[in-house]
Amino acid sequence: MTATGQSIIAGVATSGTAGTFRAVDPSTGEAIGPEVQALTTAELSAATAAAAAAFPEYRATAPEDRARFLETIADEIESIGDELIETAHAESALPLARLQGERGRTCGQLRLFARVVRRGDHLGVRIDPAQPERQPLPRPDLRMRQVALGPVAVFGASNFPLAFSTAGGDTASALAAGCPVVVKGHNAHPATAELVGRAVARAAERTGMPAGVFSLVFGLGNEIGAALVTDPLIQGVGFTGSRGGGLALVAAAAGRPQPIPVYAEMSSVNPVVVLPGALDGDLAALASGYVTSLTNGSGQFCTNPGLLFLPTGAAGDRFLDAVGEAVRSSAGQTMLTPQIRAHFDQRAEFLAQAPAVATVATGTVGQAANAPAPAVFATELDDFVAEEGLAEEVFGAAGLVIRYPDVDSLAAALGRIEGQLTATIHGTESDVEDARALLPVLETRAGRILWGGWPTGVEVSDAMVHGGPFPATSDSRTTSVGTLAIERWQRPVCYQDLPQGLLPEALRDANPWELVRRVDGTLELP
Amino acid sequence: MTATGQSIIAGVATSGTAGTFRAVDPSTGEAIGPEVQALTTAELSAATAAAAAAFPEYRATAPEDRARFLETIADEIESIGDELIETAHAESALPLARLQGERGRTCGQLRLFARVVRRGDHLGVRIDPAQPERQPLPRPDLRMRQVALGPVAVFGASNFPLAFSTAGGDTASALAAGCPVVVKGHNAHPATAELVGRAVARAAERTGMPAGVFSLVFGLGNEIGAALVTDPLIQGVGFTGSRGGGLALVAAAAGRPQPIPVYAEMSSVNPVVVLPGALDGDLAALASGYVTSLTNGSGQFCTNPGLLFLPTGAAGDRFLDAVGEAVRSSAGQTMLTPQIRAHFDQRAEFLAQAPAVATVATGTVGQAANAPAPAVFATELDDFVAEEGLAEEVFGAAGLVIRYPDVDSLAAALGRIEGQLTATIHGTESDVEDARALLPVLETRAGRILWGGWPTGVEVSDAMVHGGPFPATSDSRTTSVGTLAIERWQRPVCYQDLPQGLLPEALRDANPWELVRRVDGTLELP
């Protein structure tokens, strides 16, 4: 089962000739694992060609078959056993328990999308029956369903080597929609990607899917990603990563002769608003919750609470003291890559040196490599609004506390921040009217709004939105986590006056797939 | 009620200072109507500012209030009476009966969106109740609804001065979603736009909507359109028109610091496939249906059947003879503008001169100005595939018949054509297996597939798709006609653990708006 450093193109292990690279154990800085044999852009095109060749057969698979494929991927991932967890741990330095949880989430996500495929409401069936007697013109018989977009390219995240990577949310939702997937393996965790990629390929073979339904490709630098996104056979892109990387893919896709959708989940500072009433309670618990959310996983979450808005005054001061205490007792954890750590250092240093910013507290540097000290900084609302760069994401365990004098000023400042994945309000009953004033502002700024709690920890469910206005994502109309994510990979088609025998099963009068349908304007349960 | 040539900014008639233009009666070539006082880009910004100012109040309107606004717009348009039809006729040369029908469609569309707003399923409510006892972690309470994107810019179509213009499908669907709208009035029918714009403004006033919910702006050239799309307050764009115009707006939107969605419905040649069995029937009726669909409204429809694929052989020859006869007895009708007519002449001349293309027949030139003769051309499938430019849209009453030797060759050729709004198959029971082979190809190429009939005539209903793969539209994931169009102007927001009193009405346990909801994975009717 050991990783070989090969790409997997339509089920076949394939050595590229563009050069090699190796993963790095970030806790030691040493190269580990096989020499990964990167593909040239010419070699890459075998994967997109295979995906396009598989598309007609795969998009036509029956719900039960497609659902079994997704479930079999989950089974195959589980059957890798401890090797997967150990490999991911070595490549990412993420704790074993966290990776076990992430594997559970990855497989649960695949099985959830199997249920979505079976229930079939993503097909969005609408039937407007013919009205041959209507005046002045008869109405034809019109039936709509959603169809798969075509082959999809997926770029996995460094911070979720399982749940947002090779067989993560983008891949699961695209496969569920009926789209073949070509995954660009993340160069920070190639062996993890390869083990998972082989599991997907085995599942495709076991369930009789066309081999081109899935490929995993490795490349050097950004060239292979650009080649993938501009390949005319690719019809959609999923990406989780940095703003620079995401915007480059968005630009590449927009510059194609045929532009295609790119769903890039890029950056977010996830403002947390502490309203005055929240400071009447257990300040140590509140501070501890904040620092735990900020430093957990070395702060490497898209939903990390990077900004916390805190009232000026004595209660806020006491909260900040409690935060300082919690931060001082925290230790650095190894970050995902030396590059990510270097970027963290740069941003933390920027905040430490910013004239209007004070350092509340720093923790200790971790014992292994690349484990910088957590830190919390503080500034005033006026300075936050006036100074360039204070609202930018720090990817890692560093937060900025912004002291605000009143809720009106706060609302004005929040109305000007960039788009976010999440926004959180801490308050009590005495804060409800303030919260009511803030909610409309936050709704225009974020995809998920929390009352209490912390934004890290993203449920995979029907009602989840892990998305938000630009630049949190490139497309606020959707989510990359939860079952709604399947709709990203679809487009509607209407069938006019087709005989029953030529209609897709989903649209036939007999409703053989037992779908929810909107018939003549009224929603009908099966 | 006479048009004054003024823009309407948040209910106020406003004279621009950028210069003036006048409409042209295309049936005479003479200038008509008032001097339209174009806005400068600086003056335009008052409209977007008013839209942004109106957004918080308008997006929060209750369904019943928003529905009444839409219905009142329809009432106010009807109350303009004959002046609207006469004005639109003078500016567009479209026949009076057609314009009366289009007014009915426009008002019907507004009332349909009122019903959509009342039924509320576009809100897409999903509720995942809390699971406090779940292991290893509790699940929070998660509730999702769709919210309005923000102020929307609409660019109306020349060929539907009512149904796809000032208060047409884009405006109706955006207002229904809760988005204020700024319409860029079409310079070919400014007086029509102004009459309708005033009706919308009156409806806003009568129903107590914030005045900035609607503005109509006039400008010179393309500058005002670019300024509108790049205005940071605009959050989405609807456009119906030429490919060049649509792509310019798409590029402008993609180049913004914050990119926004553009729904451009651009061009389509709407292939019609005649299968062999269809030639066993009444050839004269089939030919007459084709020529009527091709020449009706001077062929100025997005869904005009520009390409017709016909079997080689004697039966096909006889059909083509019947087509020739029908075309020869057809007369030109005045086109919408002299520019559109000049472009038609250019494209028709290109086909007439193309080496591999034969002229089947031409009709007669119409009596009024700008009424070129309808024409049908023919070519062979091999030549169609090989020659540049034969598959390009001719906006107007000219069609190209492509003779195909067998269905396999046809399928291969269809698989290579650009994205289309529609694709039509004519066949009988003997053609069902051929149709079954073609359908998967056509599904990847078009947004609506017809069995029999003709693509012109687009029903406004739940199941309609007036969209399709690029370059038919800039975004194949949606439709610009029918109730699904409302989803273009929305984005999802998730609320986590909010107290009932802070939740939006749509998400409260009591379900005060009686919405369809997906609760814990199961769809529940109210």
PDB file of C-alpha atoms in Angstrom, chain B residues 293-394:
ATOM      1  CA  SER B 293     -40.886  30.168 -36.952  1.00  0.00           C
ATOM      2  CA  LEU B 294     -37.922  31.496 -38.942  1.00  0.00           C
ATOM      3  CA  THR B 295     -39.559  34.656 -40.280  1.00  0.00           C
ATOM      4  CA  ASN B 296     -42.034  35.582 -37.556  1.00  0.00           C
ATOM      5  CA  GLY B 297     -41.147  38.925 -35.955  1.00  0.00           C
ATOM      6  CA  SER B 298     -38.590  39.339 -38.749  1.00  0.00           C
ATOM      7  CA  GLY B 299     -36.720  36.416 -37.186  1.00  0.00           C
ATOM      8  CA  GLN B 300     -35.593  38.568 -34.298  1.00  0.00           C
ATOM      9  CA  PHE B 301     -35.841  35.950 -31.566  1.00  0.00           C
ATOM     10  CA  CYS B 302     -33.111  34.450 -29.391  1.00  0.00           C
ATOM     11  CA  THR B 303     -34.757  31.123 -30.139  1.00  0.00           C
ATOM     12  CA  ASN B 304     -34.996  31.576 -33.914  1.00  0.00           C
ATOM     13  CA  PRO B 305     -34.319  28.210 -35.647  1.00  0.00           C
ATOM     14  CA  GLY B 306     -31.131  29.293 -37.427  1.00  0.00           C
ATOM     15  CA  LEU B 307     -29.893  25.794 -38.293  1.00  0.00           C
ATOM     16  CA  LEU B 308     -32.009  22.925 -39.611  1.00  0.00           C
ATOM     17  CA  PHE B 309     -30.416  19.519 -40.103  1.00  0.00           C
ATOM     18  CA  LEU B 310     -32.121  17.557 -42.889  1.00  0.00           C
ATOM     19  CA  PRO B 311     -31.410  14.078 -44.252  1.00  0.00           C
ATOM     20  CA  THR B 312     -29.886  13.848 -47.702  1.00  0.00           C
ATOM     21  CA  GLY B 313     -32.034  12.065 -50.261  1.00  0.00           C
ATOM     22  CA  ALA B 314     -35.273  12.484 -52.129  1.00  0.00           C
ATOM     23  CA  ALA B 315     -37.603  13.089 -49.159  1.00  0.00           C
ATOM     24  CA  GLY B 316     -35.286  15.794 -47.846  1.00  0.00           C
ATOM     25  CA  ASP B 317     -35.170  17.315 -51.327  1.00  0.00           C
ATOM     26  CA  ARG B 318     -38.962  17.470 -51.408  1.00  0.00           C
ATOM     27  CA  PHE B 319     -39.030  19.125 -47.960  1.00  0.00           C
ATOM     28  CA  LEU B 320     -36.505  21.683 -49.166  1.00  0.00           C
ATOM     29  CA  ASP B 321     -38.659  22.381 -52.227  1.00  0.00           C
ATOM     30  CA  ALA B 322     -41.588  23.055 -49.896  1.00  0.00           C
ATOM     31  CA  VAL B 323     -39.391  25.329 -47.775  1.00  0.00           C
ATOM     32  CA  GLY B 324     -38.374  27.224 -50.899  1.00  0.00           C
ATOM     33  CA  GLU B 325     -41.981  27.721 -51.851  1.00  0.00           C
ATOM     34  CA  ALA B 326     -42.880  29.046 -48.400  1.00  0.00           C
ATOM     35  CA  VAL B 327     -39.895  31.390 -48.334  1.00  0.00           C
ATOM     36  CA  ARG B 328     -40.621  32.789 -51.786  1.00  0.00           C
ATOM     37  CA  SER B 329     -44.125  33.745 -50.682  1.00  0.00           C
ATOM     38  CA  SER B 330     -42.806  35.497 -47.529  1.00  0.00           C
ATOM     39  CA  ALA B 331     -42.207  39.230 -47.302  1.00  0.00           C
ATOM     40  CA  GLY B 332     -39.675  41.116 -45.199  1.00  0.00           C
ATOM     41  CA  GLN B 333     -40.849  42.848 -42.042  1.00  0.00           C
ATOM     42  CA  THR B 334     -39.168  45.943 -40.663  1.00  0.00           C
ATOM     43  CA  MET B 335     -36.350  45.077 -38.312  1.00  0.00           C
ATOM     44  CA  LEU B 336     -35.846  46.679 -34.910  1.00  0.00           C
ATOM     45  CA  THR B 337     -33.138  49.145 -35.880  1.00  0.00           C
ATOM     46  CA  PRO B 338     -31.206  50.134 -38.994  1.00  0.00           C
ATOM     47  CA  GLN B 339     -28.062  48.754 -37.331  1.00  0.00           C
ATOM     48  CA  ILE B 340     -29.644  45.343 -36.786  1.00  0.00           C
ATOM     49  CA  ARG B 341     -30.818  45.367 -40.391  1.00  0.00           C
ATOM     50  CA  ALA B 342     -27.294  46.239 -41.633  1.00  0.00           C
ATOM     51  CA  HIS B 343     -25.867  43.392 -39.600  1.00  0.00           C
ATOM     52  CA  PHE B 344     -28.458  41.028 -41.011  1.00  0.00           C
ATOM     53  CA  ASP B 345     -27.578  42.070 -44.560  1.00  0.00           C
ATOM     54  CA  GLN B 346     -23.920  41.427 -43.867  1.00  0.00           C
ATOM     55  CA  ARG B 347     -24.520  37.931 -42.486  1.00  0.00           C
ATOM     56  CA  ALA B 348     -27.024  37.006 -45.213  1.00  0.00           C
ATOM     57  CA  GLU B 349     -24.564  38.190 -47.855  1.00  0.00           C
ATOM     58  CA  PHE B 350     -21.828  36.095 -46.234  1.00  0.00           C
ATOM     59  CA  LEU B 351     -23.995  32.982 -46.539  1.00  0.00           C
ATOM     60  CA  ALA B 352     -25.066  33.855 -50.078  1.00  0.00           C
ATOM     61  CA  GLN B 353     -21.426  34.167 -51.135  1.00  0.00           C
ATOM     62  CA  ALA B 354     -20.016  31.227 -49.174  1.00  0.00           C
ATOM     63  CA  PRO B 355     -18.592  28.711 -51.683  1.00  0.00           C
ATOM     64  CA  ALA B 356     -20.195  25.633 -50.135  1.00  0.00           C
ATOM     65  CA  VAL B 357     -23.590  27.250 -49.556  1.00  0.00           C
ATOM     66  CA  ALA B 358     -26.508  27.352 -52.002  1.00  0.00           C
ATOM     67  CA  THR B 359     -29.402  29.782 -51.773  1.00  0.00           C
ATOM     68  CA  VAL B 360     -32.599  27.744 -51.503  1.00  0.00           C
ATOM     69  CA  ALA B 361     -34.938  30.714 -51.836  1.00  0.00           C
ATOM     70  CA  THR B 362     -35.444  34.310 -50.826  1.00  0.00           C
ATOM     71  CA  GLY B 363     -38.650  36.137 -50.133  1.00  0.00           C
ATOM     72  CA  THR B 364     -39.496  39.690 -51.090  1.00  0.00           C
ATOM     73  CA  VAL B 365     -38.267  42.899 -49.501  1.00  0.00           C
ATOM     74  CA  GLY B 366     -40.932  44.509 -47.313  1.00  0.00           C
ATOM     75  CA  GLN B 367     -42.608  47.766 -48.239  1.00  0.00           C
ATOM     76  CA  ALA B 368     -41.449  49.820 -45.252  1.00  0.00           C
ATOM     77  CA  ALA B 369     -37.810  50.604 -44.552  1.00  0.00           C
ATOM     78  CA  ASN B 370     -35.396  48.081 -43.044  1.00  0.00           C
ATOM     79  CA  ALA B 371     -37.441  45.057 -44.103  1.00  0.00           C
ATOM     80  CA  PRO B 372     -34.954  42.767 -45.843  1.00  0.00           C
ATOM     81  CA  ALA B 373     -36.088  39.667 -47.683  1.00  0.00           C
ATOM     82  CA  PRO B 374     -36.195  36.412 -45.695  1.00  0.00           C
ATOM     83  CA  ALA B 375     -33.826  33.775 -47.000  1.00  0.00           C
ATOM     84  CA  VAL B 376     -33.004  30.116 -46.592  1.00  0.00           C
ATOM     85  CA  PHE B 377     -29.636  28.649 -47.542  1.00  0.00           C
ATOM     86  CA  ALA B 378     -28.400  25.069 -47.726  1.00  0.00           C
ATOM     87  CA  THR B 379     -25.121  23.260 -47.343  1.00  0.00           C
ATOM     88  CA  GLU B 380     -23.744  19.748 -46.740  1.00  0.00           C
ATOM     89  CA  LEU B 381     -22.758  18.484 -43.281  1.00  0.00           C
ATOM     90  CA  ASP B 382     -19.078  18.108 -44.240  1.00  0.00           C
ATOM     91  CA  ASP B 383     -18.941  21.680 -45.450  1.00  0.00           C
ATOM     92  CA  PHE B 384     -20.813  22.916 -42.383  1.00  0.00           C
ATOM     93  CA  VAL B 385     -18.204  21.293 -40.163  1.00  0.00           C
ATOM     94  CA  ALA B 386     -15.257  22.463 -42.261  1.00  0.00           C
ATOM     95  CA  GLU B 387     -16.194  26.049 -43.096  1.00  0.00           C
ATOM     96  CA  GLU B 388     -15.677  28.904 -40.647  1.00  0.00           C
ATOM     97  CA  GLY B 389     -18.655  31.037 -39.797  1.00  0.00           C
ATOM     98  CA  LEU B 390     -21.520  28.883 -41.062  1.00  0.00           C
ATOM     99  CA  ALA B 391     -22.699  28.106 -37.515  1.00  0.00           C
ATOM    100  CA  GLU B 392     -22.742  31.744 -36.419  1.00  0.00           C
ATOM    101  CA  GLU B 393     -26.025  33.408 -35.563  1.00  0.00           C
ATOM    102  CA  VAL B 394     -27.850  35.433 -38.209  1.00  0.00           C
TER     103      VAL B 394
END
